[in-house]
């Protein structure tokens, strides 16, 4: 049973454009919704995260939009740059600190 | 501040052998989690240790085990290796600081089972 569904699997965006990655979850017990960025040969890095009592969180060019009723959240990367090319994972965390990851989105920003 | 370190970085084993991987967390972090990353299954949670106690466990067979020492360093062990155990094994250390959650992953150990 896939508790976190992430889409799209891959995404190509022009430099300066907006990259949007979506995730949907099933269990309402999750209390923390992080996004991770992973470059080839490296471990994932926590990029930005949101708690369910907030509908949006912005950090620089990265924004999480959260829709609790629809059980969906998304990552928006504004003014996308070639250096943003990486694999992005959404995840959900429950109160026991168990983290479940989405399958990942491979993002490529065209120069 | 030193990051999460994992040793070894690369490992080649044959079927039936066992392997032990090591993870040293960020100083002050008491929680260490282990993940398996494969192209087919993605990132899957193995287990989490906090203050030397296993707090969470994923859906992996008993061949996968771990432990945490008093200095928060952690090891994971895989016995009777199978070809399907070939993967990148990642550990992450985490902590709640001033009500915010911080987590850092190590670079991983690339295990190849032949």
mmCIF file of C-alpha atoms in Angstrom:
data_model
loop_
_atom_site.group_PDB
_atom_site.id
_atom_site.type_symbol
_atom_site.label_atom_id
_atom_site.label_comp_id
_atom_site.label_asym_id
_atom_site.label_seq_id
_atom_site.Cartn_x
_atom_site.Cartn_y
_atom_site.Cartn_z
ATOM 1 C CA UNK A 1 0.000 0.000 0.000
ATOM 2 C CA UNK A 2 1.561 3.218 -1.165
ATOM 3 C CA UNK A 3 0.889 5.815 1.496
ATOM 4 C CA UNK A 4 2.494 8.682 -0.416
ATOM 5 C CA UNK A 5 1.937 9.179 -4.134
ATOM 6 C CA UNK A 6 4.257 11.615 -5.873
ATOM 7 C CA UNK A 7 3.943 13.032 -9.369
ATOM 8 C CA UNK A 8 5.313 13.538 -11.916
ATOM 9 C CA UNK A 9 8.114 10.984 -12.085
ATOM 10 C CA UNK A 10 10.191 13.357 -14.174
ATOM 11 C CA UNK A 11 9.946 17.012 -15.057
ATOM 12 C CA UNK A 12 11.731 19.292 -17.485
ATOM 13 C CA UNK A 13 11.490 23.034 -16.934
ATOM 14 C CA UNK A 14 13.070 25.980 -18.688
ATOM 15 C CA UNK A 15 15.464 28.135 -16.690
ATOM 16 C CA UNK A 16 13.496 30.831 -14.910
ATOM 17 C CA UNK A 17 10.285 28.824 -14.978
ATOM 18 C CA UNK A 18 8.257 27.368 -12.113
ATOM 19 C CA UNK A 19 8.737 23.713 -11.177
ATOM 20 C CA UNK A 20 5.769 22.071 -9.469
ATOM 21 C CA UNK A 21 5.831 18.637 -7.839
ATOM 22 C CA UNK A 22 2.786 17.135 -6.175
ATOM 23 C CA UNK A 23 2.197 14.599 -3.435
ATOM 24 C CA UNK A 24 -0.906 12.963 -2.021
ATOM 25 C CA UNK A 25 -1.094 11.008 1.201
ATOM 26 C CA UNK A 26 -3.632 8.680 2.754
ATOM 27 C CA UNK A 27 -3.221 8.651 6.518
ATOM 28 C CA UNK A 28 -4.378 11.700 8.436
ATOM 29 C CA UNK A 29 -2.129 10.835 11.397
ATOM 30 C CA UNK A 30 0.918 12.396 9.769
ATOM 31 C CA UNK A 31 2.081 15.590 11.410
ATOM 32 C CA UNK A 32 5.042 16.705 9.352
ATOM 33 C CA UNK A 33 5.474 17.003 5.588
ATOM 34 C CA UNK A 34 9.056 17.484 4.383
ATOM 35 C CA UNK A 35 10.601 17.728 0.957
ATOM 36 C CA UNK A 36 14.077 16.430 0.232
ATOM 37 C CA UNK A 37 16.546 17.209 -2.532
ATOM 38 C CA UNK A 38 19.061 14.612 -3.653
ATOM 39 C CA UNK A 39 21.965 15.101 -6.026
ATOM 40 C CA UNK A 40 23.673 12.107 -7.670
ATOM 41 C CA UNK A 41 26.101 10.392 -5.323
ATOM 42 C CA UNK A 42 24.794 12.250 -2.283
ATOM 43 C CA UNK A 43 22.326 11.507 0.463
ATOM 44 C CA UNK A 44 19.008 13.382 0.500
ATOM 45 C CA UNK A 45 18.965 16.797 2.125
ATOM 46 C CA UNK A 46 15.984 18.214 3.961
ATOM 47 C CA UNK A 47 14.894 21.164 1.836
ATOM 48 C CA UNK A 48 11.736 22.559 3.386
ATOM 49 C CA UNK A 49 8.927 21.198 5.538
ATOM 50 C CA UNK A 50 5.461 22.125 6.719
ATOM 51 C CA UNK A 51 3.152 21.176 9.554
ATOM 52 C CA UNK A 52 -0.583 20.582 8.927
ATOM 53 C CA UNK A 53 -1.711 23.703 10.776
ATOM 54 C CA UNK A 54 -0.217 25.908 8.049
ATOM 55 C CA UNK A 55 -1.387 26.111 4.405
ATOM 56 C CA UNK A 56 1.777 27.540 2.901
ATOM 57 C CA UNK A 57 5.437 27.953 3.766
ATOM 58 C CA UNK A 58 8.008 29.842 1.753
ATOM 59 C CA UNK A 59 11.793 29.730 2.013
ATOM 60 C CA UNK A 60 13.565 31.666 -0.684
ATOM 61 C CA UNK A 61 12.545 30.280 -4.059
ATOM 62 C CA UNK A 62 10.951 27.179 -2.509
ATOM 63 C CA UNK A 63 7.303 27.089 -1.413
ATOM 64 C CA UNK A 64 5.193 24.287 0.026
ATOM 65 C CA UNK A 65 1.441 24.497 -0.470
ATOM 66 C CA UNK A 66 -0.584 22.254 1.814
ATOM 67 C CA UNK A 67 -4.236 21.241 1.401
ATOM 68 C CA UNK A 68 -5.287 19.312 4.484
ATOM 69 C CA UNK A 69 -8.822 18.507 3.323
ATOM 70 C CA UNK A 70 -7.578 17.087 0.020
ATOM 71 C CA UNK A 71 -4.599 15.400 1.714
ATOM 72 C CA UNK A 72 -2.248 16.900 -0.830
ATOM 73 C CA UNK A 73 0.838 19.046 -0.713
ATOM 74 C CA UNK A 74 3.115 20.411 -3.383
ATOM 75 C CA UNK A 75 6.539 21.930 -3.850
ATOM 76 C CA UNK A 76 6.935 25.000 -6.038
ATOM 77 C CA UNK A 77 10.372 26.113 -7.160
ATOM 78 C CA UNK A 78 10.248 29.647 -8.474
ATOM 79 C CA UNK A 79 12.787 31.004 -10.979
ATOM 80 C CA UNK A 80 14.152 27.468 -11.466
ATOM 81 C CA UNK A 81 17.898 27.290 -12.070
ATOM 82 C CA UNK A 82 20.105 24.584 -13.620
ATOM 83 C CA UNK A 83 21.576 24.019 -10.143
ATOM 84 C CA UNK A 84 18.110 22.904 -9.004
ATOM 85 C CA UNK A 85 18.383 19.844 -11.258
ATOM 86 C CA UNK A 86 18.116 16.933 -8.832
ATOM 87 C CA UNK A 87 15.708 14.308 -7.584
ATOM 88 C CA UNK A 88 13.077 15.587 -5.184
ATOM 89 C CA UNK A 89 11.249 13.437 -2.658
ATOM 90 C CA UNK A 90 8.184 14.314 -0.680
ATOM 91 C CA UNK A 91 7.659 12.525 2.603
ATOM 92 C CA UNK A 92 5.308 12.236 5.515
ATOM 93 C CA UNK A 93 6.241 11.733 9.131
ATOM 94 C CA UNK A 94 4.098 10.485 11.989
ATOM 95 C CA UNK A 95 4.464 11.281 15.658
ATOM 96 C CA UNK A 96 6.766 8.290 16.114
ATOM 97 C CA UNK A 97 9.246 9.917 13.708
ATOM 98 C CA UNK A 98 8.765 7.199 11.076
ATOM 99 C CA UNK A 99 9.237 8.802 7.650
ATOM 100 C CA UNK A 100 7.609 7.461 4.488
ATOM 101 C CA UNK A 101 8.945 8.776 1.182
ATOM 102 C CA UNK A 102 7.345 9.300 -2.192
ATOM 103 C CA UNK A 103 8.955 7.622 -5.203
ATOM 104 C CA UNK A 104 10.771 10.794 -6.245
ATOM 105 C CA UNK A 105 10.695 13.269 -9.129
ATOM 106 C CA UNK A 106 13.690 13.743 -11.348
ATOM 107 C CA UNK A 107 13.833 17.449 -12.184
ATOM 108 C CA UNK A 108 15.895 18.796 -15.046
ATOM 109 C CA UNK A 109 16.209 22.536 -15.605
ATOM 110 C CA UNK A 110 17.164 23.491 -19.144
ATOM 111 C CA UNK A 111 19.862 26.206 -19.308
ATOM 112 C CA UNK B 1 30.025 20.981 12.687
ATOM 113 C CA UNK B 2 30.893 17.571 11.225
ATOM 114 C CA UNK B 3 28.196 15.908 9.135
ATOM 115 C CA UNK B 4 26.826 12.400 9.296
ATOM 116 C CA UNK B 5 29.504 9.927 8.360
ATOM 117 C CA UNK B 6 28.980 6.420 7.041
ATOM 118 C CA UNK B 7 31.523 3.690 6.600
ATOM 119 C CA UNK B 8 32.390 2.024 4.405
ATOM 120 C CA UNK B 9 31.255 4.024 1.368
ATOM 121 C CA UNK B 10 31.364 1.054 -0.969
ATOM 122 C CA UNK B 11 31.121 -2.654 -0.323
ATOM 123 C CA UNK B 12 30.982 -5.774 -2.467
ATOM 124 C CA UNK B 13 29.789 -9.003 -0.900
ATOM 125 C CA UNK B 14 28.655 -12.388 -2.148
ATOM 126 C CA UNK B 15 25.329 -14.070 -1.504
ATOM 127 C CA UNK B 16 25.078 -15.700 1.883
ATOM 128 C CA UNK B 17 27.618 -13.444 3.561
ATOM 129 C CA UNK B 18 26.793 -10.903 6.202
ATOM 130 C CA UNK B 19 27.667 -7.218 6.360
ATOM 131 C CA UNK B 20 27.862 -4.505 9.003
ATOM 132 C CA UNK B 21 27.502 -0.841 8.144
ATOM 133 C CA UNK B 22 28.360 2.027 10.470
ATOM 134 C CA UNK B 23 26.890 5.485 10.961
ATOM 135 C CA UNK B 24 28.152 8.341 13.116
ATOM 136 C CA UNK B 25 25.489 11.013 13.676
ATOM 137 C CA UNK B 26 25.756 14.757 14.049
ATOM 138 C CA UNK B 27 27.112 15.632 17.475
ATOM 139 C CA UNK B 28 24.224 15.992 19.909
ATOM 140 C CA UNK B 29 21.752 14.036 17.794
ATOM 141 C CA UNK B 30 20.357 11.034 19.616
ATOM 142 C CA UNK B 31 18.101 9.669 16.882
ATOM 143 C CA UNK B 32 19.514 7.638 14.008
ATOM 144 C CA UNK B 33 17.398 6.191 11.202
ATOM 145 C CA UNK B 34 18.367 3.805 8.439
ATOM 146 C CA UNK B 35 16.967 3.689 4.912
ATOM 147 C CA UNK B 36 17.423 1.497 1.880
ATOM 148 C CA UNK B 37 17.396 3.205 -1.504
ATOM 149 C CA UNK B 38 16.942 1.263 -4.740
ATOM 150 C CA UNK B 39 15.851 2.393 -8.220
ATOM 151 C CA UNK B 40 12.776 0.185 -8.069
ATOM 152 C CA UNK B 41 11.508 0.697 -4.529
ATOM 153 C CA UNK B 42 12.880 4.156 -3.824
ATOM 154 C CA UNK B 43 13.657 5.157 -0.248
ATOM 155 C CA UNK B 44 12.374 2.701 2.306
ATOM 156 C CA UNK B 45 12.563 3.059 6.062
ATOM 157 C CA UNK B 46 14.451 0.278 7.834
ATOM 158 C CA UNK B 47 14.514 1.270 11.497
ATOM 159 C CA UNK B 48 15.130 4.110 13.899
ATOM 160 C CA UNK B 49 17.085 4.187 17.126
ATOM 161 C CA UNK B 50 16.863 6.695 19.904
ATOM 162 C CA UNK B 51 19.025 6.542 23.017
ATOM 163 C CA UNK B 52 20.115 2.970 22.233
ATOM 164 C CA UNK B 53 16.520 1.729 21.817
ATOM 165 C CA UNK B 54 14.829 0.753 18.586
ATOM 166 C CA UNK B 55 11.836 3.041 18.387
ATOM 167 C CA UNK B 56 10.503 2.223 14.929
ATOM 168 C CA UNK B 57 10.876 -0.581 12.447
ATOM 169 C CA UNK B 58 9.978 -0.822 8.776
ATOM 170 C CA UNK B 59 8.768 -3.836 6.831
ATOM 171 C CA UNK B 60 12.023 -5.657 6.310
ATOM 172 C CA UNK B 61 12.856 -9.276 7.156
ATOM 173 C CA UNK B 62 14.654 -10.205 10.351
ATOM 174 C CA UNK B 63 17.929 -10.506 8.416
ATOM 175 C CA UNK B 64 18.136 -6.735 8.788
ATOM 176 C CA UNK B 65 19.045 -5.625 12.273
ATOM 177 C CA UNK B 66 20.656 -2.693 13.951
ATOM 178 C CA UNK B 67 21.855 -1.256 17.180
ATOM 179 C CA UNK B 68 22.894 2.029 18.687
ATOM 180 C CA UNK B 69 25.684 2.664 21.122
ATOM 181 C CA UNK B 70 25.824 5.026 24.082
ATOM 182 C CA UNK B 71 27.654 7.634 21.970
ATOM 183 C CA UNK B 72 24.714 7.515 19.478
ATOM 184 C CA UNK B 73 26.776 5.810 16.789
ATOM 185 C CA UNK B 74 24.746 3.140 15.058
ATOM 186 C CA UNK B 75 25.387 -0.003 13.108
ATOM 187 C CA UNK B 76 23.152 -2.041 10.874
ATOM 188 C CA UNK B 77 23.724 -5.653 10.006
ATOM 189 C CA UNK B 78 22.393 -7.717 7.148
ATOM 190 C CA UNK B 79 22.837 -11.450 7.420
ATOM 191 C CA UNK B 80 22.579 -14.084 4.688
ATOM 192 C CA UNK B 81 22.836 -11.504 1.920
ATOM 193 C CA UNK B 82 20.633 -11.837 -1.154
ATOM 194 C CA UNK B 83 21.093 -10.270 -4.584
ATOM 195 C CA UNK B 84 18.100 -8.040 -3.884
ATOM 196 C CA UNK B 85 19.906 -6.456 -0.951
ATOM 197 C CA UNK B 86 22.084 -4.525 -3.381
ATOM 198 C CA UNK B 87 21.236 -0.927 -2.635
ATOM 199 C CA UNK B 88 22.387 2.372 -1.234
ATOM 200 C CA UNK B 89 21.999 2.295 2.541
ATOM 201 C CA UNK B 90 21.520 5.699 4.073
ATOM 202 C CA UNK B 91 21.502 6.757 7.653
ATOM 203 C CA UNK B 92 20.114 10.010 8.977
ATOM 204 C CA UNK B 93 20.500 11.659 12.330
ATOM 205 C CA UNK B 94 17.837 13.948 13.669
ATOM 206 C CA UNK B 95 16.934 16.079 16.608
ATOM 207 C CA UNK B 96 14.287 18.498 17.780
ATOM 208 C CA UNK B 97 15.905 21.828 18.593
ATOM 209 C CA UNK B 98 13.858 24.741 19.867
ATOM 210 C CA UNK B 99 10.715 22.946 18.615
ATOM 211 C CA UNK B 100 12.087 22.691 15.084
ATOM 212 C CA UNK B 101 13.071 19.394 13.543
ATOM 213 C CA UNK B 102 16.469 19.009 11.938
ATOM 214 C CA UNK B 103 17.644 15.990 10.042
ATOM 215 C CA UNK B 104 20.779 15.237 8.089
ATOM 216 C CA UNK B 105 21.561 12.285 5.877
ATOM 217 C CA UNK B 106 24.937 10.711 5.406
ATOM 218 C CA UNK B 107 26.350 10.003 1.936
ATOM 219 C CA UNK B 108 25.349 6.359 2.134
ATOM 220 C CA UNK B 109 27.035 2.990 1.764
ATOM 221 C CA UNK B 110 26.716 1.435 -1.679
ATOM 222 C CA UNK B 111 26.331 -2.317 -1.164
ATOM 223 C CA UNK B 112 26.659 -4.669 -4.123
ATOM 224 C CA UNK B 113 25.798 -8.325 -3.625
ATOM 225 C CA UNK B 114 27.103 -10.724 -6.274
#
